[in-house]
Structures are given as C-alpha cells and as structure tokens.
PDB file of C-alpha atoms in Angstrom:
ATOM      1  CA  ILE F   1      33.529  -3.028-144.314  1.00  0.00           C
ATOM      2  CA  GLY F   2      37.245  -3.066-144.974  1.00  0.00           C
ATOM      3  CA  VAL F   3      39.356  -5.311-142.762  1.00  0.00           C
ATOM      4  CA  LYS F   4      43.138  -5.411-142.757  1.00  0.00           C
ATOM      5  CA  ARG F   5      44.939  -8.448-141.353  1.00  0.00           C
ATOM      6  CA  ALA F   6      48.699  -7.948-141.488  1.00  0.00           C
ATOM      7  CA  THR F   7      49.229  -7.397-145.228  1.00  0.00           C
ATOM      8  CA  GLU F   8      45.905  -8.919-146.278  1.00  0.00           C
ATOM      9  CA  GLU F   9      42.958  -6.622-146.997  1.00  0.00           C
ATOM     10  CA  LEU F  10      39.374  -7.936-147.031  1.00  0.00           C
ATOM     11  CA  GLN F  11      36.100  -6.362-148.116  1.00  0.00           C
ATOM     12  CA  ILE F  12      33.085  -7.764-146.249  1.00  0.00           C
ATOM     13  CA  ALA F  13      29.488  -6.986-147.183  1.00  0.00           C
ATOM     14  CA  VAL F  14      27.287  -6.477-144.101  1.00  0.00           C
ATOM     15  CA  LYS F  15      23.506  -6.199-144.298  1.00  0.00           C
ATOM     16  CA  ARG F  16      22.006  -3.585-142.040  1.00  0.00           C
ATOM     17  CA  ALA F  17      18.838  -4.910-140.400  1.00  0.00           C
ATOM     18  CA  GLU F  18      16.834  -4.863-137.211  1.00  0.00           C
ATOM     19  CA  ILE F  19      17.714  -7.790-134.941  1.00  0.00           C
ATOM     20  CA  ASP F  20      15.080  -9.261-132.663  1.00  0.00           C
ATOM     21  CA  THR F  21      16.786 -10.652-129.566  1.00  0.00           C
ATOM     22  CA  PRO F  22      14.467 -12.535-127.177  1.00  0.00           C
ATOM     23  CA  THR F  23      14.872 -11.598-123.506  1.00  0.00           C
ATOM     24  CA  VAL F  24      12.782 -14.397-121.962  1.00  0.00           C
ATOM     25  CA  SER F  25      13.160 -18.167-121.931  1.00  0.00           C
ATOM     26  CA  ALA F  26      10.856 -20.699-120.280  1.00  0.00           C
ATOM     27  CA  GLU F  27      10.433 -24.371-119.504  1.00  0.00           C
ATOM     28  CA  ILE F  28       8.521 -26.689-117.206  1.00  0.00           C
ATOM     29  CA  ILE F  29      10.554 -28.128-114.329  1.00  0.00           C
ATOM     30  CA  ASP F  30       9.624 -30.635-111.632  1.00  0.00           C
ATOM     31  CA  ASN F  31       6.609 -31.587-113.810  1.00  0.00           C
ATOM     32  CA  HIS F  32       4.438 -28.635-112.783  1.00  0.00           C
ATOM     33  CA  ILE F  33       6.502 -25.462-112.211  1.00  0.00           C
ATOM     34  CA  GLY F  34       6.900 -22.779-114.850  1.00  0.00           C
ATOM     35  CA  TYR F  35      10.527 -21.619-114.868  1.00  0.00           C
ATOM     36  CA  ILE F  36      10.870 -18.169-116.468  1.00  0.00           C
ATOM     37  CA  VAL F  37      14.311 -16.605-117.041  1.00  0.00           C
ATOM     38  CA  ILE F  38      14.313 -12.848-117.760  1.00  0.00           C
ATOM     39  CA  ASP F  39      17.655 -11.645-119.169  1.00  0.00           C
ATOM     40  CA  GLN F  40      16.666  -7.962-119.065  1.00  0.00           C
ATOM     41  CA  PHE F  41      13.599  -5.732-119.296  1.00  0.00           C
ATOM     42  CA  ASP F  42      13.518  -4.698-122.958  1.00  0.00           C
ATOM     43  CA  MET F  43      10.710  -3.021-124.892  1.00  0.00           C
ATOM     44  CA  ASP F  44       8.549  -6.147-125.355  1.00  0.00           C
ATOM     45  CA  THR F  45       9.686  -8.282-122.415  1.00  0.00           C
ATOM     46  CA  ASP F  46       6.280  -8.213-120.703  1.00  0.00           C
ATOM     47  CA  GLN F  47       4.637  -9.541-123.884  1.00  0.00           C
ATOM     48  CA  GLU F  48       7.286 -12.249-124.165  1.00  0.00           C
ATOM     49  CA  ILE F  49       6.557 -13.318-120.577  1.00  0.00           C
ATOM     50  CA  GLU F  50       2.839 -13.618-121.296  1.00  0.00           C
ATOM     51  CA  GLN F  51       3.492 -15.702-124.394  1.00  0.00           C
ATOM     52  CA  LYS F  52       5.900 -17.979-122.543  1.00  0.00           C
ATOM     53  CA  ILE F  53       3.645 -18.549-119.539  1.00  0.00           C
ATOM     54  CA  ASN F  54       0.628 -19.200-121.765  1.00  0.00           C
ATOM     55  CA  SER F  55       2.625 -21.811-123.667  1.00  0.00           C
ATOM     56  CA  LEU F  56       3.426 -23.833-120.533  1.00  0.00           C
ATOM     57  CA  GLU F  57       0.550 -26.270-120.098  1.00  0.00           C
ATOM     58  CA  GLY F  58      -0.372 -27.701-116.715  1.00  0.00           C
ATOM     59  CA  ILE F  59       1.777 -25.468-114.501  1.00  0.00           C
ATOM     60  CA  ASP F  60       0.494 -24.480-111.059  1.00  0.00           C
ATOM     61  CA  SER F  61       3.330 -22.223-109.846  1.00  0.00           C
ATOM     62  CA  LEU F  62       6.126 -20.003-111.167  1.00  0.00           C
ATOM     63  CA  ILE F  63       9.806 -19.331-110.611  1.00  0.00           C
ATOM     64  CA  ILE F  64      11.005 -16.004-112.041  1.00  0.00           C
ATOM     65  CA  ASP F  65      14.790 -16.018-112.458  1.00  0.00           C
ATOM     66  CA  LEU F  66      16.313 -12.520-112.332  1.00  0.00           C
ATOM     67  CA  ARG F  67      19.874 -13.613-111.611  1.00  0.00           C
ATOM     68  CA  ASP F  68      22.423 -11.576-113.605  1.00  0.00           C
ATOM     69  CA  ASN F  69      19.606  -9.370-114.957  1.00  0.00           C
ATOM     70  CA  PRO F  70      21.090  -5.836-115.263  1.00  0.00           C
ATOM     71  CA  GLY F  71      17.704  -4.078-115.476  1.00  0.00           C
ATOM     72  CA  GLY F  72      16.340  -2.240-118.488  1.00  0.00           C
ATOM     73  CA  ILE F  73      13.268  -0.141-119.204  1.00  0.00           C
ATOM     74  CA  LEU F  74      11.267   0.978-116.150  1.00  0.00           C
ATOM     75  CA  GLN F  75       7.875   1.039-117.899  1.00  0.00           C
ATOM     76  CA  THR F  76       8.393  -2.532-119.119  1.00  0.00           C
ATOM     77  CA  CYS F  77       9.211  -3.615-115.567  1.00  0.00           C
ATOM     78  CA  LEU F  78       6.039  -1.942-114.271  1.00  0.00           C
ATOM     79  CA  ARG F  79       3.918  -3.617-116.964  1.00  0.00           C
ATOM     80  CA  THR F  80       5.464  -6.940-115.986  1.00  0.00           C
ATOM     81  CA  LEU F  81       4.624  -6.375-112.317  1.00  0.00           C
ATOM     82  CA  ASP F  82       1.028  -5.645-113.338  1.00  0.00           C
ATOM     83  CA  LEU F  83       0.795  -9.192-114.689  1.00  0.00           C
ATOM     84  CA  PHE F  84       1.202 -10.565-111.169  1.00  0.00           C
ATOM     85  CA  LEU F  85      -0.364  -7.961-108.846  1.00  0.00           C
ATOM     86  CA  ASP F  86      -4.056  -7.123-108.423  1.00  0.00           C
ATOM     87  CA  GLU F  87      -3.303  -3.948-106.490  1.00  0.00           C
ATOM     88  CA  GLY F  88      -0.660  -2.224-104.422  1.00  0.00           C
ATOM     89  CA  THR F  89       2.379   0.009-104.793  1.00  0.00           C
ATOM     90  CA  LEU F  90       4.949  -1.068-107.378  1.00  0.00           C
ATOM     91  CA  VAL F  91       7.785   1.341-106.591  1.00  0.00           C
ATOM     92  CA  ILE F  92       8.398   4.798-105.136  1.00  0.00           C
ATOM     93  CA  ALA F  93      10.565   7.373-106.921  1.00  0.00           C
ATOM     94  CA  ARG F  94      11.950   9.901-104.456  1.00  0.00           C
ATOM     95  CA  TYR F  95      13.304  13.261-105.541  1.00  0.00           C
ATOM     96  CA  LYS F  96      14.538  16.182-103.471  1.00  0.00           C
ATOM     97  CA  GLY F  97      11.400  17.452-101.734  1.00  0.00           C
ATOM     98  CA  SER F  98       8.925  15.216-103.601  1.00  0.00           C
ATOM     99  CA  GLU F  99       8.104  11.653-104.557  1.00  0.00           C
ATOM    100  CA  GLU F 100       6.135   9.764-107.189  1.00  0.00           C
ATOM    101  CA  VAL F 101       4.300   6.557-106.317  1.00  0.00           C
ATOM    102  CA  TYR F 102       3.613   3.974-109.026  1.00  0.00           C
ATOM    103  CA  GLU F 103       0.589   1.766-108.367  1.00  0.00           C
ATOM    104  CA  ALA F 104      -0.678  -1.436-109.960  1.00  0.00           C
ATOM    105  CA  GLU F 105      -3.112  -0.498-112.725  1.00  0.00           C
ATOM    106  CA  LYS F 106      -5.063  -3.639-113.570  1.00  0.00           C
ATOM    107  CA  GLY F 107      -6.063  -7.015-112.233  1.00  0.00           C
ATOM    108  CA  ALA F 108      -3.373  -9.688-112.232  1.00  0.00           C
ATOM    109  CA  LYS F 109      -3.363 -12.204-115.086  1.00  0.00           C
ATOM    110  CA  TYR F 110      -1.395 -14.747-113.067  1.00  0.00           C
ATOM    111  CA  THR F 111      -2.166 -15.441-109.411  1.00  0.00           C
ATOM    112  CA  MET F 112      -0.362 -18.757-108.881  1.00  0.00           C
ATOM    113  CA  PRO F 113       2.319 -19.083-106.154  1.00  0.00           C
ATOM    114  CA  MET F 114       5.725 -17.639-107.081  1.00  0.00           C
ATOM    115  CA  THR F 115       9.347 -17.489-106.058  1.00  0.00           C
ATOM    116  CA  VAL F 116      11.895 -15.031-107.474  1.00  0.00           C
ATOM    117  CA  LEU F 117      15.604 -15.796-107.852  1.00  0.00           C
ATOM    118  CA  VAL F 118      18.123 -12.955-107.401  1.00  0.00           C
ATOM    119  CA  ASN F 119      21.863 -12.548-106.922  1.00  0.00           C
ATOM    120  CA  GLY F 120      24.546  -9.879-106.656  1.00  0.00           C
ATOM    121  CA  GLU F 121      24.288  -9.096-110.374  1.00  0.00           C
ATOM    122  CA  SER F 122      20.526  -8.457-110.291  1.00  0.00           C
ATOM    123  CA  ALA F 123      20.363  -4.688-110.706  1.00  0.00           C
ATOM    124  CA  SER F 124      18.114  -1.717-111.394  1.00  0.00           C
ATOM    125  CA  CYS F 125      14.712  -2.839-112.740  1.00  0.00           C
ATOM    126  CA  SER F 126      15.267  -6.414-111.606  1.00  0.00           C
ATOM    127  CA  GLU F 127      15.692  -5.048-108.062  1.00  0.00           C
ATOM    128  CA  ILE F 128      12.510  -2.996-108.419  1.00  0.00           C
ATOM    129  CA  PHE F 129      10.669  -6.158-109.488  1.00  0.00           C
ATOM    130  CA  ALA F 130      12.104  -8.204-106.618  1.00  0.00           C
ATOM    131  CA  ALA F 131      11.437  -5.538-103.969  1.00  0.00           C
ATOM    132  CA  CYS F 132       7.851  -5.130-105.160  1.00  0.00           C
ATOM    133  CA  MET F 133       7.181  -8.868-105.027  1.00  0.00           C
ATOM    134  CA  GLN F 134       8.685  -9.035-101.546  1.00  0.00           C
ATOM    135  CA  ASP F 135       6.970  -6.008 -99.989  1.00  0.00           C
ATOM    136  CA  ASN F 136       3.583  -6.978-101.420  1.00  0.00           C
ATOM    137  CA  GLN F 137       4.110 -10.538-100.135  1.00  0.00           C
ATOM    138  CA  ARG F 138       3.422 -11.810-103.631  1.00  0.00           C
ATOM    139  CA  ALA F 139       6.520 -13.976-103.955  1.00  0.00           C
ATOM    140  CA  THR F 140       9.345 -15.377-101.872  1.00  0.00           C
ATOM    141  CA  LEU F 141      12.811 -14.089-102.807  1.00  0.00           C
ATOM    142  CA  VAL F 142      15.571 -16.700-102.932  1.00  0.00           C
ATOM    143  CA  GLY F 143      19.303 -16.196-103.530  1.00  0.00           C
ATOM    144  CA  THR F 144      21.719 -13.476-102.434  1.00  0.00           C
ATOM    145  CA  THR F 145      21.459  -9.710-101.895  1.00  0.00           C
ATOM    146  CA  THR F 146      21.100  -7.774-105.133  1.00  0.00           C
ATOM    147  CA  TYR F 147      23.519  -5.246-106.660  1.00  0.00           C
ATOM    148  CA  GLY F 148      22.080  -2.028-105.221  1.00  0.00           C
ATOM    149  CA  LYS F 149      21.421   0.292-108.157  1.00  0.00           C
ATOM    150  CA  GLY F 150      18.345   2.382-107.525  1.00  0.00           C
ATOM    151  CA  SER F 151      19.392   5.797-108.817  1.00  0.00           C
ATOM    152  CA  ILE F 152      17.259   7.901-111.167  1.00  0.00           C
ATOM    153  CA  GLN F 153      19.365   9.709-113.725  1.00  0.00           C
ATOM    154  CA  ARG F 154      18.612  12.339-116.330  1.00  0.00           C
ATOM    155  CA  THR F 155      20.737  13.590-119.205  1.00  0.00           C
ATOM    156  CA  PHE F 156      21.047  17.361-119.585  1.00  0.00           C
ATOM    157  CA  THR F 157      22.240  18.872-122.877  1.00  0.00           C
ATOM    158  CA  LEU F 158      25.201  21.256-122.638  1.00  0.00           C
ATOM    159  CA  PRO F 159      26.809  23.616-125.191  1.00  0.00           C
ATOM    160  CA  GLU F 160      29.201  22.326-127.873  1.00  0.00           C
ATOM    161  CA  ASN F 161      27.467  18.947-128.232  1.00  0.00           C
ATOM    162  CA  ALA F 162      28.201  17.966-124.641  1.00  0.00           C
ATOM    163  CA  ALA F 163      25.870  16.433-122.068  1.00  0.00           C
ATOM    164  CA  ALA F 164      25.822  15.622-118.367  1.00  0.00           C
ATOM    165  CA  ASN F 165      24.179  12.568-116.809  1.00  0.00           C
ATOM    166  CA  ILE F 166      23.088  13.553-113.295  1.00  0.00           C
ATOM    167  CA  THR F 167      21.416  11.583-110.507  1.00  0.00           C
ATOM    168  CA  VAL F 168      18.180  13.381-109.585  1.00  0.00           C
ATOM    169  CA  GLY F 169      16.492  10.840-107.311  1.00  0.00           C
ATOM    170  CA  HIS F 170      16.326   7.279-106.030  1.00  0.00           C
ATOM    171  CA  PHE F 171      13.928   4.362-106.232  1.00  0.00           C
ATOM    172  CA  CYS F 172      12.573   2.846-103.024  1.00  0.00           C
ATOM    173  CA  SER F 173      10.598  -0.327-102.419  1.00  0.00           C
ATOM    174  CA  PRO F 174       6.830  -0.129-101.769  1.00  0.00           C
ATOM    175  CA  ASN F 175       7.600  -0.141 -98.016  1.00  0.00           C
ATOM    176  CA  GLY F 176       9.972   2.793 -98.467  1.00  0.00           C
ATOM    177  CA  ASN F 177      13.230   0.850 -98.250  1.00  0.00           C
ATOM    178  CA  GLN F 178      16.145   2.329-100.201  1.00  0.00           C
ATOM    179  CA  ILE F 179      17.525   0.190-103.016  1.00  0.00           C
ATOM    180  CA  ASP F 180      20.525   2.248-104.140  1.00  0.00           C
ATOM    181  CA  LYS F 181      23.826   1.117-102.555  1.00  0.00           C
ATOM    182  CA  VAL F 182      21.822  -1.260-100.321  1.00  0.00           C
ATOM    183  CA  GLY F 183      20.218  -3.818-102.587  1.00  0.00           C
ATOM    184  CA  VAL F 184      17.341  -6.162-101.828  1.00  0.00           C
ATOM    185  CA  THR F 185      17.917  -8.923 -99.279  1.00  0.00           C
ATOM    186  CA  PRO F 186      16.137 -12.178-100.159  1.00  0.00           C
ATOM    187  CA  ASP F 187      13.723 -13.896 -97.772  1.00  0.00           C
ATOM    188  CA  LEU F 188      15.782 -17.070 -98.096  1.00  0.00           C
ATOM    189  CA  GLU F 189      19.520 -16.502 -98.509  1.00  0.00           C
ATOM    190  CA  VAL F 190      21.215 -19.234-100.502  1.00  0.00           C
ATOM    191  CA  ALA F 191      24.773 -18.768-101.695  1.00  0.00           C
ATOM    192  CA  MET F 192      25.765 -20.306-105.010  1.00  0.00           C
ATOM    193  CA  GLU F 193      28.414 -22.985-104.580  1.00  0.00           C
ATOM    194  CA  GLN F 194      31.562 -23.124-106.681  1.00  0.00           C
ATOM    195  CA  GLU F 195      30.394 -23.589-110.236  1.00  0.00           C
ATOM    196  CA  ALA F 196      31.432 -26.847-111.841  1.00  0.00           C
ATOM    197  CA  GLU F 197      30.179 -28.702-114.866  1.00  0.00           C
ATOM    198  CA  GLY F 198      27.128 -30.713-113.873  1.00  0.00           C
ATOM    199  CA  ALA F 199      26.912 -29.107-110.405  1.00  0.00           C
ATOM    200  CA  GLU F 200      23.443 -28.657-108.926  1.00  0.00           C
ATOM    201  CA  ASP F 201      21.914 -25.180-109.007  1.00  0.00           C
ATOM    202  CA  VAL F 202      21.308 -24.951-105.261  1.00  0.00           C
ATOM    203  CA  GLN F 203      19.450 -21.654-105.541  1.00  0.00           C
ATOM    204  CA  LEU F 204      16.996 -23.069-108.050  1.00  0.00           C
ATOM    205  CA  ALA F 205      16.610 -26.186-105.906  1.00  0.00           C
ATOM    206  CA  ALA F 206      15.790 -23.981-102.899  1.00  0.00           C
ATOM    207  CA  ALA F 207      13.216 -22.058-104.942  1.00  0.00           C
ATOM    208  CA  ILE F 208      11.516 -25.324-105.949  1.00  0.00           C
ATOM    209  CA  GLU F 209      11.472 -26.515-102.333  1.00  0.00           C
ATOM    210  CA  THR F 210      10.017 -23.170-101.217  1.00  0.00           C
ATOM    211  CA  LEU F 211       7.135 -23.569-103.657  1.00  0.00           C
ATOM    212  CA  LYS F 212       6.428 -27.092-102.416  1.00  0.00           C
ATOM    213  CA  ASN F 213       6.040 -25.727 -98.871  1.00  0.00           C
ATOM    214  CA  LYS F 214       3.531 -23.039 -99.877  1.00  0.00           C
TER     215      LYS F 214
END
C-alpha cells in the first residue's frame, strides 16, 4: 500500500488474512452468576456462547448483556435462542398477506434463571432475542426500551449493476407485538446514570438483584 504524507511517500506491506474476531465475552460475577456479553450475532456466536458458559464453573444463573448489540445474522440468533428454550415460538415474520413462524427446534441446553440487559442501541436480532425471552417468560428484561428495528429487507438486482434494498416484511414478537419503530420495553426499566469513571453500572446491579429475587 502506498501512503503519501505531505511530501513523504511510504510503501507498507500488508498481509491479507482472515481475522477471527470474538463476539462473546464472559465472566463470573457475584460469585455464582454467569455474565455473558454478546457484541453481535455473527456466524459462530452461538458456539462461542456455549463454550463460554461451559467454561464458567459453579454458576447457577445467567445475565445476557445485549446492550449496544446492533444485531447480526438471524439464523445465529435463532440457534442461540434454542440453547435456552425447550419449546415455543421464537419470532414471527410477517409479510403482506402471509407470515412465517419460527419455533424452537430442540431441548434447551441451559435452563437456569436468566435476566437480559437491553438499551436504546440494542437492535434487530438482539431485539428478537429479547422479545422472545420476554414473551416466553424465560427471562426478565432489564434496562431501557430497545432501538426498534424489526424490518425484513431483500436486495433486488437491477440493470447496469444497480440494486435496490426494499423492505418486504416485519418481525414480530412471539405474542405478535411489532418490533419495528416500537422496540421492546423491558420488564424492569432502569435508566443508565451519567457515565463517569468508576461509576456503578446500575442496570447490571438491577439485573443481579432481579436474579436474587427469583
């Protein structure tokens, strides 16, 4: 790669390679709670979640943190939901004049109590996950109302190498509630206080307290 800085010209050799970027982090908090942060739903995120949970010894409950998660791949999100649900509807895709219902496909691997953290930047697949957990009464949602992106879009090829991305439907929660432009309202609304170095994460604290009361 050639780089020019003022009058200086540099030649930089760059190796082209596949980069593996983890999307899940995990730790044990409060001595017994598995705290799982999902940055987005990428191709292997469900496998990462399994590996992380299995590595946390002695946990008896889970907090899934979807704050600032922009979404990702629908099928990965559905596989992730299958880890926590024995049965039930995962999400409904509604089109003009028809709908498609996605159901849980296998027995849950993890049945321990759960809370899910969301905020105004939780969007798309993270909203599908949160709405499914809420409607199936599998987890308590804590935080603030999510972004509200539940549109289904398809790309249509046009002449002269052009394309059009068109909304063809919308995702709804298992109970039929619209997600797009509405968002998912948490069971326990907790606003994040002004961020400051060393300040307590009040939403996480509320999620921990919710688990203790289950």
